[in-house]
Each structure stands twice: as C-alpha cells, then as structure tokens.
Coordinates of C-alpha atoms and ligand atoms in Angstrom, one line a residue:
M1 CA 0.0 0.0 0.0
K2 CA 1.4 3.4 -1.1
N3 CA -0.9 5.3 1.5
R4 CA 1.5 4.3 4.3
K5 CA 4.1 6.7 2.9
I6 CA 1.8 9.2 1.3
I7 CA -0.3 10.1 4.3
P8 CA 2.6 10.9 6.7
A9 CA 4.2 12.9 3.8
I10 CA 0.9 15.0 3.5
I11 CA 0.7 15.5 7.2
G12 CA 4.3 16.7 7.1
I13 CA 3.7 19.2 4.4
L14 CA 0.5 20.5 6.2
C15 CA 2.6 21.1 9.4
I16 CA 5.2 23.0 7.5
A17 CA 2.5 25.1 5.9
V18 CA 0.9 25.9 9.3
L19 CA 4.2 26.9 10.7
A20 CA 5.0 29.2 7.8
I21 CA 1.6 31.1 8.3
A22 CA 2.2 31.2 12.1
E23 CA 5.6 32.8 11.6
Q24 CA 4.5 36.3 10.7
N25 CA 7.0 38.6 8.7
K26 CA 7.8 41.4 11.2
G27 CA 10.2 43.1 8.9
A28 CA 13.5 44.7 9.9
E29 CA 14.4 45.4 13.5
K30 CA 15.6 48.9 12.7
I31 CA 14.7 51.0 9.7
V32 CA 16.2 54.2 8.3
L33 CA 13.5 56.4 6.9
H34 CA 14.4 59.3 4.5
G35 CA 13.6 62.8 5.6
G36 CA 15.1 64.5 2.6
N37 CA 17.0 67.8 3.4
T38 CA 15.9 67.6 7.0
G39 CA 18.0 64.5 7.5
D40 CA 17.4 60.7 7.8
V41 CA 15.4 59.3 10.7
S42 CA 16.4 56.1 12.4
F43 CA 13.3 54.2 13.4
P44 CA 13.3 51.3 16.0
H45 CA 10.7 49.1 14.3
L46 CA 10.8 46.1 16.6
Q47 CA 10.7 48.2 19.7
H48 CA 7.5 49.8 18.5
Q49 CA 5.9 46.4 17.6
N50 CA 6.7 45.2 21.1
V51 CA 5.2 48.3 22.8
L52 CA 2.2 49.0 20.5
A53 CA 1.2 45.4 19.5
D54 CA -1.3 46.6 16.7
C55 CA 0.5 46.8 13.4
N56 CA -2.2 48.9 11.8
L57 CA -1.4 51.8 14.1
C58 CA 1.1 52.6 11.3
H59 CA 0.4 50.1 8.4
D60 CA -3.1 51.4 7.8
L61 CA -1.3 54.2 6.0
F62 CA 1.2 52.1 4.1
P63 CA 1.7 48.4 3.4
Q64 CA 4.3 46.1 5.1
E65 CA 7.0 46.5 2.4
A66 CA 10.6 47.8 2.6
G67 CA 10.8 51.2 0.9
V68 CA 7.2 51.7 0.5
I69 CA 7.0 55.2 1.9
D70 CA 9.6 56.4 -0.5
K71 CA 7.7 54.8 -3.3
M72 CA 4.4 56.2 -2.3
K73 CA 5.9 59.7 -1.9
A74 CA 7.5 59.4 -5.3
G75 CA 4.2 58.3 -6.9
D76 CA 2.4 61.2 -5.1
K77 CA 0.3 58.6 -3.1
L78 CA 1.6 59.8 0.2
K79 CA 2.2 63.2 1.5
S80 CA 5.3 63.2 3.7
K81 CA 3.5 65.1 6.5
Q82 CA 1.2 62.0 6.8
V83 CA 3.9 59.8 8.2
M84 CA 5.8 62.4 10.1
N85 CA 2.8 64.3 11.7
T86 CA 0.0 61.8 11.6
K87 CA 2.0 58.8 12.6
C88 CA 5.2 59.6 14.4
L89 CA 4.7 63.1 15.9
K90 CA 1.0 62.8 16.7
C91 CA 1.4 59.6 18.7
H92 CA 4.6 60.7 20.6
R93 CA 2.8 64.0 21.6
E94 CA -0.3 62.1 22.7
K95 CA 1.8 59.7 24.9
K96 CA 3.7 62.5 26.3
K97 CA 0.4 64.2 27.5
E98 CA -0.7 60.9 28.9
G99 CA 2.6 60.8 30.9
V100 CA 3.8 57.5 29.5
K101 CA 7.2 56.7 28.0
T102 CA 7.3 57.9 24.4
G103 CA 9.6 58.8 21.5
P104 CA 11.1 62.2 20.4
T105 CA 8.8 65.2 19.6
S106 CA 11.6 67.6 18.6
C107 CA 12.9 67.8 15.0
S108 CA 16.6 67.4 15.6
V109 CA 16.2 64.3 17.8
C110 CA 14.5 62.3 15.0
H111 CA 16.3 63.9 12.1
Q112 CA 20.0 63.3 12.0
K113 CA 22.2 65.1 9.4
Ligands
HEC201 C1 5.1 52.5 14.7 C2 4.9 52.3 13.3 C3 4.9 50.8 13.0 C4 4.3 49.7 13.6 C5 3.4 49.7 14.8 C6 4.6 48.6 12.7 N1 5.3 49.0 11.7 FE1 6.0 47.8 10.2 N2 6.9 49.4 9.2 C7 6.9 50.6 9.7 C8 7.7 51.6 8.8 C9 7.9 53.0 9.1 C10 8.2 50.6 7.9 C11 9.2 51.0 6.7 C12 8.5 51.4 5.4 C13 9.4 51.8 4.4 O1 10.5 51.4 4.4 O2 9.1 52.7 3.6 C14 7.7 49.3 8.1 C15 8.0 48.2 7.4 C16 7.5 46.9 7.7 C17 7.7 45.8 6.8 C18 8.6 45.8 5.5 C19 9.9 45.0 5.6 C20 11.0 45.9 6.1 O3 11.9 45.3 6.8 O4 11.0 47.1 5.9 C21 7.2 44.6 7.4 C22 7.2 43.2 6.9 C23 6.5 45.2 8.6 N3 6.7 46.6 8.6 C24 5.8 44.4 9.4 C25 5.1 44.9 10.6 C26 4.3 44.1 11.5 C27 4.0 42.5 11.2 C28 3.9 44.8 12.4 C29 3.1 44.5 13.7 C30 3.6 43.4 14.5 C31 4.4 46.1 12.2 N4 5.1 46.2 11.0 C32 4.2 47.3 13.1 C33 6.2 51.2 10.8 C34 5.6 50.4 11.7
HEC202 C1 1.1 54.8 17.9 C2 2.2 55.5 18.7 C3 3.6 55.5 17.9 C4 3.8 55.9 16.7 C5 2.8 55.9 15.5 C6 5.3 56.0 16.6 N1 5.8 55.9 17.7 FE1 7.8 56.1 18.2 N2 7.5 55.6 20.1 C7 6.2 55.3 20.7 C8 6.4 54.8 22.0 C9 5.2 54.4 23.0 C10 7.7 54.8 22.3 C11 8.5 54.5 23.6 C12 9.0 53.1 23.4 C13 9.3 52.4 24.8 O1 8.6 52.5 25.7 O2 10.3 51.6 24.7 C14 8.4 55.3 21.1 C15 9.7 55.6 20.9 C16 10.4 56.0 19.8 C17 11.8 56.4 19.7 C18 12.9 56.3 20.9 C19 13.4 54.8 21.1 C20 14.2 54.8 22.3 O3 14.7 53.8 22.5 O4 14.4 55.9 23.0 C21 12.1 56.8 18.4 C22 13.4 57.1 17.8 C23 10.8 56.8 17.7 N3 9.8 56.2 18.7 C24 10.6 57.1 16.4 C25 9.4 57.0 15.7 C26 9.2 57.2 14.4 C27 10.3 57.7 13.4 C28 7.9 57.0 14.0 C29 7.2 57.1 12.8 C30 7.7 56.4 11.6 C31 7.3 56.6 15.3 N4 8.2 56.6 16.3 C32 5.9 56.3 15.4 C33 5.1 55.4 20.0 C34 4.8 55.7 18.7
HEC203 C1 9.3 61.1 15.7 C2 10.3 61.4 14.7 C3 10.1 62.8 13.9 C4 10.1 64.0 14.4 C5 10.0 64.5 15.9 C6 10.1 64.9 13.3 N1 10.2 64.3 12.1 FE1 10.2 65.0 10.2 N2 10.1 63.2 9.5 C7 10.1 62.0 10.2 C8 10.1 60.8 9.3 C9 10.1 59.4 9.7 C10 10.1 61.3 8.0 C11 10.1 60.5 6.7 C12 8.7 60.1 6.4 C13 8.0 61.3 6.0 O1 8.3 61.9 4.9 O2 7.0 61.6 6.6 C14 10.1 62.8 8.1 C15 9.9 63.6 7.1 C16 10.2 65.1 7.2 C17 10.2 66.0 6.1 C18 9.9 65.6 4.7 C19 11.2 65.4 3.9 C20 10.8 64.9 2.5 O3 11.1 63.8 2.1 O4 10.3 65.8 1.8 C21 10.3 67.2 6.6 C22 10.4 68.6 5.8 C23 10.4 67.1 8.1 N3 10.3 65.8 8.4 C24 10.6 68.2 8.9 C25 10.5 68.0 10.4 C26 10.5 69.1 11.2 C27 10.5 70.7 10.9 C28 10.2 68.6 12.5 C29 10.1 69.3 13.8 C30 8.9 70.2 14.0 C31 10.2 67.2 12.3 N4 10.3 66.9 11.0 C32 10.1 66.4 13.4 C33 10.2 61.8 11.6 C34 10.2 62.9 12.5

C-alpha cells in the first residue's frame, strides 16, 4: 500500500505550511527612513511592535513593504506630512500628554544630518 508513505508525507507538508503562516514576517528590527534635506530618521521598528502590538497603528497608511514610503511619496500617493505628523509626531505627543514613555517630539532628535 502506497498510502502508508503518502499520508505521513501529506501531514508533514501541512505542518510546515501551518508553521510558515504562524511565523509572521515582522520586517527589519531597525529601519532608516528618508527625511530629505531635513535628514534621515532612524526608526526602531521592533521596539514599536513590542510596545504597540497593533501593526495597523502605522500600516493602515502604508503596506508592510521595505521602501514603500519612498515609493508612495515618489508616486504622489503619500504626503510626507502624513507619516511624520500623523504617525510619528502625533502619537509621541499624545503619549507625552498621557505621561507614559514615548519617543522624540523635537525635529533634531529624530532627524540626523
Ligand atoms: C510605529 C509604526 C509601525 C508599527 C506599529 C509597525 N510597523 Fe512595520 N513598518 C513601519 C515602517 C515606518 C516601515 C518602513 C516602510 C518603508 O521602508 O518605507 C515598516 C516596514 C515593515 C515591513 C517591511 C519590511 C521591512 O523590513 O522594511 C514589514 C514586513 C512590517 N513593517 C511588518 C510589521 C508588522 C508585522 C507589524 C506588527 C507586528 C508592524 N510592522 C508594526 C512602521 C511600523
Ligand atoms: C502609535 C504610537 C507611535 C507611533 C505611530 C510612533 N511611535 Fe515612536 N514611540 C512610541 C512609544 C510608546 C515609544 C516608547 C517606546 C518604549 O517604551 O520603549 C516610542 C519611541 C520612539 C523612539 C525612541 C526609542 C528609544 O529607545 O528611546 C524613536 C526614535 C521613535 N519612537 C521614532 C518613531 C518614528 C520615526 C515614528 C514614525 C515612523 C514613530 N516613532 C511612530 C510610540 C509611537
Ligand atoms: C518622531 C520622529 C520625527 C520628528 C520628531 C520629526 N520628524 Fe520629520 N520626518 C520623520 C520621518 C520618519 C520622516 C520621513 C517620512 C515622511 O516623509 O513623513 C520625516 C520627514 C520630514 C520631512 C519631509 C522630507 C521629504 O522627504 O520631503 C520634513 C520637511 C520634516 N520631516 C521636517 C520636520 C520638522 C521641521 C520637524 C520638527 C517640527 C520634524 N520633522 C520632526 C520623523 C520625524
């Protein structure tokens, strides 16, 4: 009977598929974002994932792809102020008001020339 070999093989493949789905791609631990003349911004991605839990706090505005912000800006699909003000600055200011640990709210702390 061939089934004796085929069935365990199928179960094995299914296990691998389930593991692959469970292992979510979380992207780079640290990302450098481009702030044009104002200077690049180093962004601790993993740290935010650990603190914030909800990916869509940011990824409602742009998909989970490396370099997508630059691409969307170039294609006029994203105004740069949306990421900086709507995402980064707004959240940091809100947390600061709430009195919890947060990230920088001044230009030169984020933007490094
Ligand atoms: C505080 C904002 C923020 C949160 C929360 C966040 N991300 Fe991201 N993520 C970014 C930014 C910014 C980029 C870079 C986009 C670019 O390169 O233009 C990015 C890029 C990515 C990428 C692309 C690969 C890479 O290395 O650049 C993946 C995958 C990703 N995120 C997954 C996730 C997942 C999964 C979560 C939730 C567990 C998450 N992100 C939470 C801001 C965030
Ligand atoms: C929804 C809220 C939220 C958003 C959006 C967000 N942050 Fe933060 N950020 C935080 C919090 C909370 C912390 C404090 C992390 C901790 O407790 O370790 C933080 C910390 C930081 C730090 C300091 C890390 C350290 O170790 O001191 C930097 C730099 C930073 N954020 C940059 C950014 C940038 C750049 C963006 C936009 C791409 C961004 N953040 C978007 C909430 C946010
Ligand atoms: C929490 C971090 C953070 C702070 C604080 C911050 N920025 Fe930014 N800024 C970014 C990020 C990330 C980008 C790149 C994504 C984008 O264009 O929104 C950016 C982009 C920009 C750009 C657009 C550059 C381009 O590509 O055209 C300008 C201009 C800018 N910032 C100016 C400022 C000024 C002025 C301040 C102070 C009031 C400031 N930023 C504070 C994170 C920050």
